[in-house]
Tab-separated table of C-alpha atoms in Angstrom:
chain	number	residue	atom	x	y	z
A	68	UNK	CA	4.395	36.738	-20.831
A	69	UNK	CA	1.097	35.538	-21.879
A	70	UNK	CA	-2.136	34.604	-20.278
A	71	UNK	CA	-3.474	30.894	-21.027
A	72	UNK	CA	-7.278	30.259	-20.835
A	73	UNK	CA	-6.153	26.490	-21.059
A	74	UNK	CA	-5.498	24.473	-18.831
A	75	UNK	CA	-2.267	25.315	-17.128
A	76	UNK	CA	0.707	22.657	-17.581
A	77	UNK	CA	4.814	22.311	-17.067
A	78	UNK	CA	4.983	23.829	-20.688
A	79	UNK	CA	2.973	26.758	-20.305
A	80	UNK	CA	4.179	27.422	-16.696
A	81	UNK	CA	7.497	27.680	-18.107
A	82	UNK	CA	6.736	30.110	-20.990
A	83	UNK	CA	4.946	32.264	-18.442
A	84	UNK	CA	7.773	32.357	-16.533
A	85	UNK	CA	10.409	32.148	-18.636
A	86	UNK	CA	12.015	29.252	-17.075
A	87	UNK	CA	12.534	25.503	-18.506
A	88	UNK	CA	10.445	22.856	-17.911
A	89	UNK	CA	13.162	21.164	-15.995
A	90	UNK	CA	13.418	24.113	-13.434
A	91	UNK	CA	9.578	24.149	-12.940
A	92	UNK	CA	8.799	20.593	-12.208
A	93	UNK	CA	11.980	20.921	-9.849
A	94	UNK	CA	10.408	24.152	-8.221
A	95	UNK	CA	7.150	22.506	-7.946
A	96	UNK	CA	8.934	19.098	-5.881
A	97	UNK	CA	10.735	21.933	-3.587
A	98	UNK	CA	14.511	20.565	-5.109
A	99	UNK	CA	17.085	21.772	-3.540
A	100	UNK	CA	18.706	22.634	-6.331
A	101	UNK	CA	16.171	25.422	-6.996
A	102	UNK	CA	16.925	29.063	-5.187
A	103	UNK	CA	13.692	29.948	-2.654
A	104	UNK	CA	12.758	32.552	-4.308
A	105	UNK	CA	12.286	30.615	-7.517
A	106	UNK	CA	10.246	28.119	-5.840
A	107	UNK	CA	7.962	30.740	-4.415
A	108	UNK	CA	7.705	32.606	-8.130
A	109	UNK	CA	7.115	29.124	-9.804
A	110	UNK	CA	4.332	28.122	-6.799
A	111	UNK	CA	2.928	31.485	-7.018
A	112	UNK	CA	2.533	31.243	-10.894
A	113	UNK	CA	0.734	27.718	-10.273
A	114	UNK	CA	-1.808	28.473	-8.094
A	115	UNK	CA	-2.810	31.455	-10.298
A	116	UNK	CA	-2.823	29.512	-13.382
A	117	UNK	CA	-4.730	26.770	-11.674
A	118	UNK	CA	-1.927	24.329	-12.856
A	119	UNK	CA	-2.344	20.467	-11.096
A	120	UNK	CA	-0.140	17.541	-12.589
A	121	UNK	CA	-1.351	15.574	-14.905
A	122	UNK	CA	-2.109	12.016	-12.819
A	123	UNK	CA	-2.103	9.926	-15.629
A	124	UNK	CA	1.080	10.843	-16.799
A	125	UNK	CA	2.562	10.937	-13.577
A	126	UNK	CA	1.325	7.354	-12.818
A	127	UNK	CA	2.223	6.436	-15.927
A	128	UNK	CA	5.938	7.724	-15.578
A	129	UNK	CA	6.326	6.786	-11.930
A	130	UNK	CA	4.270	2.923	-12.513
A	131	UNK	CA	1.806	4.214	-9.302
A	132	UNK	CA	-1.811	4.518	-9.212
A	133	UNK	CA	-2.021	7.089	-6.178
A	134	UNK	CA	-4.339	5.163	-4.855
A	135	UNK	CA	-4.770	3.372	-1.357
A	136	UNK	CA	-7.029	0.556	-0.879
A	137	UNK	CA	-8.835	0.668	2.594
A	138	UNK	CA	-10.332	-2.895	2.906
A	139	UNK	CA	-12.604	-3.089	6.842
A	140	UNK	CA	-13.852	-5.801	8.283
A	141	UNK	CA	-17.838	-5.805	9.024
A	142	UNK	CA	-18.246	-8.715	11.706
A	143	UNK	CA	-22.223	-7.405	11.763
A	144	UNK	CA	-25.318	-6.711	8.959
A	145	UNK	CA	-24.946	-3.850	7.050
A	146	UNK	CA	-28.694	-2.556	7.837
A	147	UNK	CA	-27.747	-2.690	11.633
A	148	UNK	CA	-26.624	0.452	13.956
A	149	UNK	CA	-23.529	1.781	12.119
A	150	UNK	CA	-20.153	1.445	13.342
A	151	UNK	CA	-18.638	4.866	13.987
A	152	UNK	CA	-14.932	3.172	14.566
A	153	UNK	CA	-14.629	2.522	10.901
A	154	UNK	CA	-15.765	6.234	10.230
A	155	UNK	CA	-12.572	6.877	12.768
A	156	UNK	CA	-10.212	5.287	11.201
A	157	UNK	CA	-10.663	6.421	7.802
A	158	UNK	CA	-11.143	10.019	9.294
A	159	UNK	CA	-7.724	9.079	10.327
A	160	UNK	CA	-6.414	7.513	6.838
A	161	UNK	CA	-7.602	10.478	5.435
A	162	UNK	CA	-5.960	12.891	7.777
A	163	UNK	CA	-2.200	11.049	7.114
A	164	UNK	CA	-3.085	11.264	3.102
A	165	UNK	CA	-4.122	14.772	2.733
A	166	UNK	CA	-2.124	16.593	0.526
A	167	UNK	CA	-0.308	13.750	-0.909
A	168	UNK	CA	-0.516	12.227	-4.331
A	169	UNK	CA	-2.841	8.982	-2.886
A	170	UNK	CA	-6.641	8.761	-2.997
A	171	UNK	CA	-8.084	6.057	-0.527
A	172	UNK	CA	-10.805	3.555	-1.729
A	173	UNK	CA	-12.357	1.930	0.956
A	174	UNK	CA	-14.369	-1.546	0.497
A	175	UNK	CA	-16.080	-2.607	3.818
A	176	UNK	CA	-15.730	-6.544	3.902
A	177	UNK	CA	-17.674	-9.400	5.828
A	178	UNK	CA	-16.741	-13.034	6.789
A	179	UNK	CA	-18.563	-14.128	3.567
A	180	UNK	CA	-16.505	-12.165	1.608
A	181	UNK	CA	-13.782	-14.017	0.040
A	182	UNK	CA	-11.017	-11.916	1.208
A	183	UNK	CA	-8.058	-13.358	-0.613
A	184	UNK	CA	-10.063	-12.793	-3.982
A	185	UNK	CA	-10.446	-9.207	-3.278
A	186	UNK	CA	-6.833	-8.852	-2.319
A	187	UNK	CA	-5.795	-10.299	-5.524
A	188	UNK	CA	-7.573	-8.726	-7.543
A	189	UNK	CA	-6.723	-5.115	-6.622
A	190	UNK	CA	-2.804	-6.611	-6.954
A	191	UNK	CA	-3.122	-8.608	-10.226
A	192	UNK	CA	-4.990	-5.802	-11.877
A	193	UNK	CA	-2.837	-3.185	-10.017
A	194	UNK	CA	-5.706	-1.236	-8.742
A	195	UNK	CA	-4.006	0.368	-6.223
A	196	UNK	CA	-0.275	0.876	-5.008
A	197	UNK	CA	-0.594	-0.235	-1.217
A	198	UNK	CA	-3.409	-1.913	0.656
A	199	UNK	CA	-4.648	-1.799	4.622
A	200	UNK	CA	-6.391	-4.723	6.066
A	201	UNK	CA	-7.968	-5.208	8.961
A	202	UNK	CA	-10.096	-7.971	10.226
A	203	UNK	CA	-6.689	-10.439	10.646
A	204	UNK	CA	-6.655	-14.401	11.581
A	205	UNK	CA	-3.515	-16.270	13.098
A	206	UNK	CA	-2.707	-17.305	9.727
A	207	UNK	CA	-4.238	-14.969	7.484
A	208	UNK	CA	-3.835	-16.199	3.644
A	209	UNK	CA	-4.548	-12.789	2.686
A	210	UNK	CA	-1.228	-11.459	4.559
A	211	UNK	CA	0.513	-14.373	3.180
A	212	UNK	CA	-0.529	-14.260	-0.286
A	213	UNK	CA	0.726	-10.190	-0.688
A	214	UNK	CA	4.245	-11.176	1.606
A	215	UNK	CA	5.023	-13.707	-1.005
A	216	UNK	CA	4.305	-11.057	-3.897
A	217	UNK	CA	6.158	-8.106	-1.962
A	218	UNK	CA	3.394	-6.275	-2.079
A	219	UNK	CA	3.447	-3.014	0.123
A	220	UNK	CA	0.585	-3.682	2.766
A	221	UNK	CA	-0.237	-2.649	6.529
A	222	UNK	CA	-2.481	-4.707	8.892
A	223	UNK	CA	-4.959	-3.320	11.778
A	224	UNK	CA	-4.550	-6.552	13.947
A	225	UNK	CA	-1.315	-9.299	14.217
A	226	UNK	CA	-1.592	-12.601	12.661
A	227	UNK	CA	1.024	-15.375	13.919
A	228	UNK	CA	3.126	-16.019	10.567
A	229	UNK	CA	6.677	-16.262	11.239
A	230	UNK	CA	7.513	-13.662	8.089
A	231	UNK	CA	7.387	-9.913	9.769
A	232	UNK	CA	5.246	-7.770	8.078
A	233	UNK	CA	3.566	-3.826	8.868
A	234	UNK	CA	1.152	-3.940	11.801
A	235	UNK	CA	-0.753	-1.507	14.304
A	236	UNK	CA	-2.982	-2.865	17.203
A	237	UNK	CA	-4.486	-2.092	19.816
A	238	UNK	CA	-3.233	-4.483	22.983
A	239	UNK	CA	-7.107	-6.330	22.706
A	240	UNK	CA	-5.514	-8.834	25.249
A	241	UNK	CA	-4.880	-5.782	27.501
A	242	UNK	CA	-7.945	-4.129	27.276
A	243	UNK	CA	-9.741	-7.222	27.773
A	244	UNK	CA	-8.014	-7.705	31.135
A	245	UNK	CA	-8.573	-4.489	32.078
A	246	UNK	CA	-12.530	-4.606	31.856
A	247	UNK	CA	-12.863	-7.771	33.169
A	248	UNK	CA	-10.591	-6.464	36.608
A	249	UNK	CA	-12.704	-3.354	36.500
A	250	UNK	CA	-15.913	-5.328	36.855
A	251	UNK	CA	-14.248	-7.948	39.667
A	252	UNK	CA	-13.065	-4.671	41.354
A	253	UNK	CA	-16.849	-3.409	41.688
A	254	UNK	CA	-17.685	-7.100	43.175
A	255	UNK	CA	-18.932	-8.557	40.070
A	256	UNK	CA	-18.267	-12.028	40.066
A	257	UNK	CA	-20.087	-13.647	37.390
A	258	UNK	CA	-18.878	-12.028	33.886
A	259	UNK	CA	-19.886	-12.789	30.564
A	260	UNK	CA	-17.723	-11.991	27.266
A	261	UNK	CA	-19.581	-11.122	23.930
A	262	UNK	CA	-16.490	-11.713	21.504
A	263	UNK	CA	-15.994	-11.280	18.238
A	264	UNK	CA	-16.056	-14.338	15.457
A	265	UNK	CA	-13.133	-17.290	17.366
A	266	UNK	CA	-11.798	-17.037	13.386
A	267	UNK	CA	-10.348	-13.749	14.241
A	268	UNK	CA	-6.522	-12.459	16.122
A	269	UNK	CA	-8.279	-10.018	18.160
A	270	UNK	CA	-11.082	-12.472	19.779
A	271	UNK	CA	-8.099	-15.186	20.903
A	272	UNK	CA	-6.332	-11.645	22.524
A	273	UNK	CA	-9.797	-10.886	24.396
A	274	UNK	CA	-10.741	-14.461	25.004
A	275	UNK	CA	-7.043	-14.733	26.511
A	276	UNK	CA	-7.121	-11.352	28.451
A	277	UNK	CA	-10.863	-11.985	30.390
A	278	UNK	CA	-9.499	-15.547	30.983
A	279	UNK	CA	-6.045	-14.355	32.883
A	280	UNK	CA	-8.608	-11.545	34.923
A	281	UNK	CA	-10.456	-14.478	36.246
A	282	UNK	CA	-7.702	-16.531	37.063
A	283	UNK	CA	-5.902	-14.259	39.092
A	284	UNK	CA	-8.798	-13.781	41.519
A	285	UNK	CA	-9.535	-17.720	41.648
A	286	UNK	CA	-12.565	-17.851	39.390
A	287	UNK	CA	-12.894	-20.845	37.265
A	288	UNK	CA	-13.682	-19.864	33.439
A	289	UNK	CA	-17.082	-20.681	32.565
A	290	UNK	CA	-17.773	-21.300	28.576
A	291	UNK	CA	-21.119	-20.618	28.747
A	292	UNK	CA	-20.648	-16.746	29.614
A	293	UNK	CA	-18.666	-16.713	26.412
A	294	UNK	CA	-20.533	-15.660	23.355
A	295	UNK	CA	-18.559	-15.512	20.148
A	296	UNK	CA	-20.314	-13.923	17.146
A	297	UNK	CA	-21.091	-11.116	15.206
A	298	UNK	CA	-20.278	-7.270	16.267
A	299	UNK	CA	-24.014	-6.034	15.652
A	300	UNK	CA	-26.126	-4.491	18.037
A	301	UNK	CA	-29.337	-6.709	17.302
A	302	UNK	CA	-26.849	-10.062	17.875
A	303	UNK	CA	-25.536	-8.266	20.966
A	304	UNK	CA	-28.904	-7.640	21.785
A	305	UNK	CA	-29.835	-10.843	21.421
A	306	UNK	CA	-26.821	-12.691	22.980
A	307	UNK	CA	-27.287	-10.553	26.372
A	308	UNK	CA	-31.104	-11.547	26.651
A	309	UNK	CA	-30.249	-15.249	26.121
A	310	UNK	CA	-27.633	-14.731	28.974
A	311	UNK	CA	-29.154	-13.471	31.694
A	312	UNK	CA	-32.260	-16.059	30.645
A	313	UNK	CA	-30.121	-18.724	32.366
A	314	UNK	CA	-30.351	-20.183	36.077
A	315	UNK	CA	-27.096	-18.023	36.816
A	316	UNK	CA	-27.093	-14.857	34.286
A	317	UNK	CA	-24.153	-12.796	34.489
A	318	UNK	CA	-23.746	-9.555	37.063
A	319	UNK	CA	-21.622	-8.014	34.420
A	320	UNK	CA	-20.966	-8.096	30.483
A	321	UNK	CA	-17.975	-7.204	28.691
A	322	UNK	CA	-18.186	-6.376	25.454
A	323	UNK	CA	-15.417	-6.021	22.571
A	324	UNK	CA	-16.788	-3.207	20.984
A	325	UNK	CA	-18.892	-0.059	21.533
A	326	UNK	CA	-22.103	-1.265	18.847
A	327	UNK	CA	-22.163	-4.431	20.743
A	328	UNK	CA	-22.049	-2.124	24.657
A	329	UNK	CA	-25.227	-0.655	23.017
A	330	UNK	CA	-26.606	-3.510	22.024
A	331	UNK	CA	-26.050	-5.346	25.184
A	332	UNK	CA	-28.008	-2.561	27.288
A	333	UNK	CA	-30.641	-2.640	24.857
A	334	UNK	CA	-30.763	-6.449	25.768
A	335	UNK	CA	-30.691	-5.649	29.469
A	336	UNK	CA	-33.755	-2.968	29.072
A	337	UNK	CA	-35.825	-5.279	27.505
A	338	UNK	CA	-35.373	-7.284	30.281
A	339	UNK	CA	-36.304	-4.615	32.938
A	340	UNK	CA	-32.299	-4.384	33.616
A	341	UNK	CA	-30.703	-1.293	34.520
A	342	UNK	CA	-27.492	-0.977	32.958
A	343	UNK	CA	-24.403	-0.118	35.612
A	344	UNK	CA	-26.885	-1.291	38.641
A	345	UNK	CA	-28.071	-4.311	37.712
A	346	UNK	CA	-25.597	-5.546	35.117
A	347	UNK	CA	-22.307	-3.636	34.571
A	348	UNK	CA	-21.310	-3.037	30.710
A	349	UNK	CA	-17.459	-2.329	30.333
A	350	UNK	CA	-17.082	-1.630	26.596
A	351	UNK	CA	-13.718	-1.039	24.306
A	352	UNK	CA	-14.031	2.481	22.768
A	353	UNK	CA	-12.213	4.340	20.607
A	354	UNK	CA	-14.450	7.270	20.111
A	355	UNK	CA	-16.022	8.205	22.921
A	356	UNK	CA	-19.192	7.220	21.730
A	357	UNK	CA	-19.748	5.149	25.166
A	358	UNK	CA	-19.770	8.466	26.861
A	359	UNK	CA	-22.648	9.567	25.913
A	360	UNK	CA	-24.866	6.775	26.698
A	361	UNK	CA	-27.106	7.134	29.797
A	362	UNK	CA	-25.590	5.720	32.135
A	363	UNK	CA	-21.741	6.636	30.737
A	364	UNK	CA	-20.257	3.572	30.178
A	365	UNK	CA	-16.685	2.052	31.957
A	366	UNK	CA	-14.536	1.742	28.625
A	367	UNK	CA	-10.989	0.650	27.552
A	368	UNK	CA	-10.241	3.637	25.612
A	369	UNK	CA	-7.597	4.102	22.324
A	370	UNK	CA	-8.262	6.720	19.923
A	371	UNK	CA	-9.530	4.640	16.356
A	372	UNK	CA	-8.752	8.121	14.647
A	373	UNK	CA	-5.168	7.544	15.804
A	374	UNK	CA	-5.121	4.053	14.495
A	375	UNK	CA	-5.714	4.937	10.799
A	376	UNK	CA	-3.071	8.070	10.489
A	377	UNK	CA	-0.503	5.042	11.729
A	378	UNK	CA	-1.893	3.005	9.040
A	379	UNK	CA	-1.601	5.021	6.456
A	380	UNK	CA	1.711	6.463	7.966
A	381	UNK	CA	3.012	2.935	7.645
A	382	UNK	CA	1.889	2.254	4.347
A	383	UNK	CA	3.618	5.309	3.278
A	384	UNK	CA	6.833	4.202	5.326
A	385	UNK	CA	6.291	0.916	3.278
A	386	UNK	CA	5.899	1.887	-0.171
A	387	UNK	CA	9.243	3.730	0.514
A	388	UNK	CA	11.040	0.795	1.537
A	389	UNK	CA	10.728	0.630	4.962
A	390	UNK	CA	11.721	-2.877	6.762
A	391	UNK	CA	8.730	-4.568	8.561
A	392	UNK	CA	10.573	-4.606	11.749
A	393	UNK	CA	10.095	-1.095	12.039
A	394	UNK	CA	6.554	-1.004	10.520
A	395	UNK	CA	5.050	-2.805	13.987
A	396	UNK	CA	3.348	-0.448	16.875
A	397	UNK	CA	1.064	-2.231	19.689
A	398	UNK	CA	-1.115	0.140	21.194
A	399	UNK	CA	-2.033	0.307	25.052
A	400	UNK	CA	-5.652	1.065	26.044
A	401	UNK	CA	-6.813	2.973	29.073
A	402	UNK	CA	-9.723	2.576	31.195
A	403	UNK	CA	-11.938	5.262	31.547
A	404	UNK	CA	-13.994	4.543	34.653
A	405	UNK	CA	-17.360	5.906	33.604
A	406	UNK	CA	-20.286	5.554	35.768
A	407	UNK	CA	-19.712	3.589	38.918
A	408	UNK	CA	-23.095	3.096	40.159
């Protein structure tokens, strides 16, 4: 038997082991028709000789690209405080795809970007086998377009379209209700809500949870206490200062993300107010970031790393033909009290 200095192929592996190319190929795929000792022998040789499958040949044969497109919505300026939630989600995606023949390619989008054009470019250009998408709207045109073409995808967030599609979501209505109810239980009566842009599905869900918590204790909804907009720290800092400059400032602020909470705390300190003491700040969190602030903030927690894992898992299952009704999951948040001052 000979050693091969050039790149190992199925043919050179077969020659090295004195097996057929078909047997080597099936052994590398753990084919049930191949004896376990042969599988082990083939894999040992493949590792020793540095064999790796020719991706271009595999893609040509299967019609797949080996790429997953991850299109994530970033509703704030790129030069503001970084959002660790996106990193956590991507980590979860990569963890699920680890060891598989798929490579995630991440693109960050703002409201100013034409999301449908970006999706069409990927699908029509055959640049990816499937898409993970965030920043959904109730009648999301990107989702509708992919449904019409039966292109595999999964969304982080829900829509209100009649046709079922794969999605994974955190219960944002519950999170906002938990946060508002927590503030009310602490004696806070004038509660502000810093919310995402109104066009987004999860903004409407959060507003519904906030309003429901107020209604349960007989407090009338005051739209002057709700700010819809970008979720950057700078924007929430300015919004907090504006809210606290009114004749009836809030005694608590419910924030959509940890970055928003950082901005709210900064806005309060700009005015000489102490978060947690003068104004309670309650955040949605998925990375434990709020626990490192001073004081630690009460949060409504659901792991965003787990979110990324499930998004990738749902997409893999969609690629294998699983029905969309089996690829839908709503996860509840857990209230973490933080500092009760």
